[in-house]
Amino acid sequence: MAFQLSQRSLQRLQGVHPDLVRVVKRAIEISPVDFTVLEGLRTVERQRQLLASGATRTLNSRHITGHAVDLAPFLDVDGDGRGEVSWHWPHYHQLAPAVKRAAAELGVPIEWGGDWRSFKDGPHWQLPWAQYPAQ
């Protein structure tokens, strides 16, 4: 079964770099799990809030320039037809190969926060600094 992005997810992709948007749109077509876009472009104020809460360790986020998105598996956990965001790592490990495959198919380099050695960030996907310097 192919999934599709919700209107809310599409709205959250506004202002995100077009290459990353293409990856997300392709990933939803091939993903074994449905997912939602939690956040794309982020303000400096929002980044400060996340830093204060411990949800991030930097004010130099790729979200601020539109070079990052947060994606989360969206599962029907109760079987009632209503999805909800999952924060369980196994679900992110099901989603990650689809995003990586989409990026590879499109020739877009991508980095996953789940692959980081410290401060693992399962929802976070970004375009690399080297290939996509911030404007």
mmCIF file with all atom_site columns, C-alpha atoms in Angstrom, residues 58-63 65 67 111 116 124 126-135:
data_model
loop_
_atom_site.group_PDB
_atom_site.id
_atom_site.type_symbol
_atom_site.label_atom_id
_atom_site.label_alt_id
_atom_site.label_comp_id
_atom_site.label_asym_id
_atom_site.label_entity_id
_atom_site.label_seq_id
_atom_site.pdbx_PDB_ins_code
_atom_site.Cartn_x
_atom_site.Cartn_y
_atom_site.Cartn_z
_atom_site.occupancy
_atom_site.B_iso_or_equiv
_atom_site.pdbx_formal_charge
_atom_site.auth_seq_id
_atom_site.auth_comp_id
_atom_site.auth_asym_id
_atom_site.auth_atom_id
_atom_site.pdbx_PDB_model_num
ATOM 1  C CA . THR A 1 58  ? 22.664 23.850 18.751 1.00 0.00 ? 58  THR A CA 1
ATOM 2  C CA . LEU A 1 59  ? 21.370 27.167 17.517 1.00 0.00 ? 59  LEU A CA 1
ATOM 3  C CA . ASN A 1 60  ? 23.074 26.441 14.193 1.00 0.00 ? 60  ASN A CA 1
ATOM 4  C CA . SER A 1 61  ? 20.336 24.104 12.944 1.00 0.00 ? 61  SER A CA 1
ATOM 5  C CA . ARG A 1 62  ? 19.815 23.148 9.313  1.00 0.00 ? 62  ARG A CA 1
ATOM 6  C CA . HIS A 1 63  ? 16.089 23.697 9.974  1.00 0.00 ? 63  HIS A CA 1
ATOM 7  C CA . THR A 1 65  ? 17.837 27.562 6.530  1.00 0.00 ? 65  THR A CA 1
ATOM 8  C CA . HIS A 1 67  ? 17.949 22.255 4.844  1.00 0.00 ? 67  HIS A CA 1
ATOM 9  C CA . GLU A 1 111 ? 22.221 12.613 6.586  1.00 0.00 ? 111 GLU A CA 1
ATOM 10 C CA . TRP A 1 116 ? 24.896 10.159 14.543 1.00 0.00 ? 116 TRP A CA 1
ATOM 11 C CA . HIS A 1 124 ? 15.973 14.420 11.849 1.00 0.00 ? 124 HIS A CA 1
ATOM 12 C CA . GLN A 1 126 ? 19.260 17.001 6.632  1.00 0.00 ? 126 GLN A CA 1
ATOM 13 C CA . LEU A 1 127 ? 21.149 17.934 3.510  1.00 0.00 ? 127 LEU A CA 1
ATOM 14 C CA . PRO A 1 128 ? 24.909 17.842 4.213  1.00 0.00 ? 128 PRO A CA 1
ATOM 15 C CA . TRP A 1 129 ? 26.702 21.128 4.888  1.00 0.00 ? 129 TRP A CA 1
ATOM 16 C CA . ALA A 1 130 ? 29.448 20.341 2.361  1.00 0.00 ? 130 ALA A CA 1
ATOM 17 C CA . GLN A 1 131 ? 27.106 19.897 -0.613 1.00 0.00 ? 131 GLN A CA 1
ATOM 18 C CA . TYR A 1 132 ? 24.466 22.378 0.583  1.00 0.00 ? 132 TYR A CA 1
ATOM 19 C CA . PRO A 1 133 ? 26.078 25.315 2.373  1.00 0.00 ? 133 PRO A CA 1
ATOM 20 C CA . ALA A 1 134 ? 23.602 27.635 4.072  1.00 0.00 ? 134 ALA A CA 1
ATOM 21 C CA . GLN A 1 135 ? 22.808 30.799 2.151  1.00 0.00 ? 135 GLN A CA 1
#
